[in-house]
XYZ file of N, CA and C in Angstrom:
345
model
N -70.309 112.965 29.494
C -69.692 113.300 30.769
C -68.742 114.465 30.560
N -68.795 115.426 31.453
C -67.931 116.603 31.373
C -66.528 116.297 31.880
N -65.541 116.869 31.189
C -64.179 116.766 31.706
C -64.052 117.737 32.879
N -63.001 117.617 33.629
C -62.782 118.512 34.765
C -62.693 119.961 34.295
N -61.994 120.207 33.189
C -61.868 121.562 32.663
C -63.224 122.132 32.291
N -64.036 121.340 31.592
C -65.362 121.800 31.204
C -66.204 122.104 32.436
N -66.097 121.270 33.457
C -66.855 121.478 34.678
C -66.437 122.771 35.369
N -65.127 122.996 35.475
C -64.623 124.202 36.141
C -65.048 125.445 35.371
N -64.950 125.422 34.050
C -65.355 126.572 33.249
C -66.851 126.805 33.376
N -67.641 125.752 33.281
C -69.092 125.897 33.415
C -69.452 126.458 34.789
N -68.816 125.951 35.822
C -69.075 126.426 37.168
C -68.667 127.891 37.320
N -67.512 128.252 36.776
C -67.051 129.631 36.904
C -67.954 130.585 36.139
N -68.444 130.153 34.969
C -69.363 131.007 34.209
C -70.665 131.196 34.979
N -71.115 130.146 35.616
C -72.345 130.213 36.396
C -72.175 131.104 37.618
N -71.053 130.973 38.291
C -70.827 131.717 39.521
C -70.169 133.074 39.298
N -69.647 133.302 38.091
C -69.026 134.577 37.778
C -67.559 134.679 38.158
N -66.921 133.580 38.470
C -65.493 133.615 38.792
C -64.675 133.627 37.510
N -63.491 134.206 37.594
C -62.589 134.241 36.442
C -61.794 132.942 36.354
N -61.637 132.463 35.152
C -60.828 131.279 34.907
C -59.822 131.650 33.828
N -58.561 131.556 34.138
C -57.533 131.892 33.162
C -57.207 130.674 32.309
N -56.938 130.934 31.042
C -56.535 129.899 30.098
C -55.095 130.163 29.705
N -54.407 129.148 29.257
C -53.050 129.336 28.768
C -52.854 128.490 27.519
N -51.963 128.971 26.661
C -51.687 128.262 25.414
C -50.788 129.104 24.543
N -50.789 128.781 23.265
C -49.979 129.510 22.294
C -50.790 130.655 21.704
N -50.072 131.693 21.296
C -50.669 132.781 20.527
C -49.963 132.813 19.180
N -50.748 132.889 18.129
C -50.248 133.051 16.765
C -51.065 134.170 16.134
N -50.683 134.591 14.924
C -51.463 135.631 14.262
C -51.884 135.185 12.869
N -52.963 135.810 12.392
C -53.524 135.487 11.087
C -54.081 136.756 10.454
N -54.477 136.655 9.194
C -55.113 137.772 8.508
C -56.620 137.613 8.615
N -57.266 138.431 9.441
C -58.720 138.313 9.587
C -59.448 138.676 8.298
N -60.630 138.156 8.169
C -61.541 138.455 7.064
C -62.945 138.282 7.611
N -63.767 137.537 6.886
C -65.093 137.213 7.383
C -64.949 136.077 8.386
N -65.221 136.352 9.653
C -65.054 135.366 10.710
C -66.292 134.525 10.930
N -66.150 133.485 11.709
C -67.266 132.573 11.970
C -68.365 133.217 12.811
N -68.095 134.380 13.386
C -69.120 135.112 14.147
C -69.916 136.059 13.245
N -69.571 136.088 11.947
C -70.342 136.883 10.986
C -69.833 138.290 10.754
N -68.703 138.660 11.343
C -68.121 139.988 11.143
C -66.951 139.921 10.178
N -66.747 141.003 9.436
C -65.564 141.130 8.596
C -64.607 142.095 9.280
N -63.384 141.644 9.476
C -62.367 142.443 10.156
C -61.085 142.477 9.345
N -60.198 143.403 9.729
C -58.916 143.553 9.037
C -57.760 143.343 10.014
N -56.548 143.373 9.480
C -55.342 143.178 10.288
C -55.182 144.239 11.364
N -55.768 145.416 11.169
C -55.616 146.499 12.141
C -56.639 146.434 13.280
N -57.637 145.552 13.164
C -58.638 145.404 14.219
C -58.094 144.534 15.352
N -58.513 144.828 16.569
C -58.072 144.056 17.737
C -59.037 142.884 17.935
N -58.775 141.799 17.183
C -59.683 140.655 17.175
C -58.940 139.354 17.449
N -59.714 138.331 17.860
C -59.147 137.033 18.211
C -60.045 135.913 17.704
N -59.405 134.802 17.358
C -60.096 133.559 17.025
C -59.784 132.555 18.129
N -60.835 131.959 18.685
C -60.671 130.963 19.749
C -60.690 129.557 19.168
N -60.179 128.614 19.931
C -60.166 127.216 19.516
C -61.584 126.637 19.530
N -61.809 125.565 18.778
C -63.112 124.895 18.831
C -63.477 124.454 20.251
N -62.473 124.076 21.043
C -62.734 123.652 22.422
C -63.303 124.804 23.248
N -62.796 126.034 23.041
C -63.310 127.182 23.785
C -64.753 127.481 23.382
N -65.049 127.364 22.075
C -66.423 127.583 21.616
C -67.359 126.508 22.164
N -66.848 125.298 22.339
C -67.672 124.224 22.915
C -68.009 124.553 24.373
N -67.059 125.149 25.080
C -67.279 125.523 26.474
C -68.152 126.772 26.602
N -68.041 127.664 25.628
C -68.790 128.924 25.663
C -69.330 129.223 24.270
N -70.474 128.611 23.916
C -71.041 128.819 22.575
C -71.412 130.274 22.285
N -71.511 131.110 23.309
C -71.851 132.521 23.123
C -70.603 133.408 23.227
N -69.454 132.876 22.833
C -68.190 133.622 22.938
C -68.112 134.794 21.967
N -68.806 134.707 20.838
C -68.748 135.780 19.838
C -69.076 137.129 20.465
N -68.212 138.103 20.180
C -68.431 139.454 20.659
C -67.850 139.751 22.026
N -67.460 138.709 22.745
C -66.869 138.935 24.067
C -65.439 139.447 23.911
N -64.969 140.143 24.925
C -63.597 140.658 24.933
C -62.758 139.784 25.854
N -61.556 139.471 25.397
C -60.626 138.732 26.245
C -59.426 139.622 26.549
N -58.783 139.339 27.666
C -57.543 140.019 28.043
C -56.416 139.014 27.913
N -55.368 139.398 27.205
C -54.245 138.520 26.904
C -53.006 139.051 27.611
N -52.263 138.157 28.278
C -51.081 138.578 29.029
C -49.893 137.678 28.737
N -48.727 138.322 28.686
C -47.452 137.610 28.604
C -46.427 138.474 29.318
N -45.762 137.892 30.297
C -44.807 138.649 31.111
C -45.515 139.888 31.662
N -45.008 141.072 31.367
C -45.634 142.292 31.881
C -46.441 143.020 30.813
N -46.758 142.337 29.714
C -47.520 142.949 28.624
C -48.946 142.416 28.627
N -49.894 143.318 28.408
C -51.303 142.947 28.383
C -52.005 143.691 27.263
N -52.946 143.018 26.619
C -53.770 143.651 25.592
C -55.148 142.998 25.609
N -56.062 143.545 24.844
C -57.405 142.973 24.745
C -57.757 142.744 23.285
N -58.734 141.863 23.067
C -59.208 141.587 21.716
C -60.646 141.072 21.783
N -61.390 141.321 20.722
C -62.777 140.897 20.614
C -62.843 139.556 19.882
N -63.631 138.620 20.407
C -63.805 137.302 19.784
C -64.686 137.453 18.545
N -64.117 137.107 17.368
C -64.853 137.230 16.112
C -64.751 135.986 15.233
N -63.953 135.000 15.652
C -63.690 133.879 14.753
C -63.320 132.631 15.538
N -63.298 131.522 14.814
C -62.877 130.234 15.361
C -61.580 129.835 14.663
N -60.639 129.299 15.424
C -59.353 128.837 14.894
C -59.371 127.315 14.895
N -59.712 126.688 13.776
C -59.857 125.228 13.737
C -58.599 124.458 14.133
N -57.421 125.030 13.895
C -56.177 124.315 14.186
C -55.619 124.632 15.571
N -56.280 125.508 16.329
C -55.790 125.871 17.661
C -56.179 124.814 18.696
N -55.222 124.475 19.537
C -55.490 123.576 20.659
C -56.267 124.353 21.722
N -56.877 123.639 22.623
C -57.619 124.270 23.710
C -56.708 125.238 24.475
N -57.172 126.466 24.665
C -56.389 127.481 25.357
C -55.541 128.333 24.440
N -55.281 127.865 23.230
C -54.481 128.632 22.271
C -55.392 129.565 21.476
N -54.831 130.674 21.023
C -55.602 131.671 20.285
C -54.839 132.144 19.060
N -55.585 132.646 18.086
C -55.047 133.231 16.872
C -55.555 134.664 16.839
N -54.675 135.636 16.689
C -55.057 137.043 16.792
C -54.646 137.814 15.542
N -55.193 139.008 15.404
C -54.768 139.895 14.325
C -53.327 140.342 14.594
N -52.606 140.741 13.543
C -51.236 141.224 13.742
C -51.154 142.385 14.737
N -52.156 143.250 14.756
C -52.169 144.377 15.685
C -52.131 143.900 17.136
N -52.922 142.893 17.444
C -52.955 142.350 18.807
C -51.636 141.653 19.121
N -51.137 140.837 18.184
C -49.893 140.103 18.406
C -48.759 141.064 18.735
N -48.683 142.173 17.993
C -47.603 143.138 18.206
C -47.694 143.841 19.554
N -48.875 143.825 20.184
C -48.982 144.348 21.543
C -48.239 143.452 22.535
N -48.070 142.176 22.177
C -47.453 141.176 23.052
C -46.008 140.880 22.658
N -45.765 140.746 21.348
C -44.441 140.352 20.851
C -44.288 140.792 19.396
N -43.056 140.884 18.905
C -42.844 141.207 17.485
C -43.389 140.088 16.600
N -43.873 140.444 15.420
C -44.412 139.435 14.493
C -43.378 138.376 14.139
N -42.094 138.728 14.175
C -41.039 137.773 13.824
C -41.001 136.586 14.786
N -41.555 136.743 15.984
C -41.606 135.635 16.949
C -42.528 134.536 16.421
N -43.652 134.927 15.839
C -44.565 133.974 15.203
C -45.478 133.206 16.141
N -44.934 132.666 17.210
C -45.703 131.876 18.179
C -45.020 131.990 19.532
N -45.829 132.187 20.569
C -45.288 132.238 21.923
C -46.380 131.829 22.911
N -46.014 131.645 24.144
C -46.956 131.227 25.189
C -47.598 132.459 25.844
N -48.893 132.362 26.121
C -49.624 133.445 26.763
C -50.637 132.875 27.746
N -51.230 133.772 28.514
C -52.398 133.454 29.331
C -53.488 134.427 28.924
N -54.721 133.992 28.994
C -55.830 134.891 28.657
C -57.049 134.533 29.476
N -57.956 135.476 29.532
C -59.205 135.289 30.239
C -60.231 136.240 29.655
N -61.490 135.961 29.915
C -62.535 136.879 29.495
C -62.422 138.135 30.351
N -62.502 139.300 29.702
C -62.448 140.569 30.420
C -63.757 140.764 31.167
N -63.666 141.395 32.308
C -64.888 141.606 33.103
C -65.587 142.878 32.733
């Protein structure tokens, strides 16, 4: 049985509506990701939670838009973040610095798939 969130995401993907997610943003050192690409700290990349991959098994290669307050950036999905809760993301330091200083370490954001 689908949860309400899974149903809304599935419906929005089918109909083409945007669904925003919210959660924590953290940063990591990219390498060989679960999507099969090797990336570095300077690449604009993101790792999604296992829950997001369950909702969208074809997430690899998609671009997401990340927002916090009046700051916005984009990143390409290249990896899975096993410790991330649903809606939370792990990004390269380059992406994190577009939103907040690395010294912050973790903060709240909203994100969605870019159109």
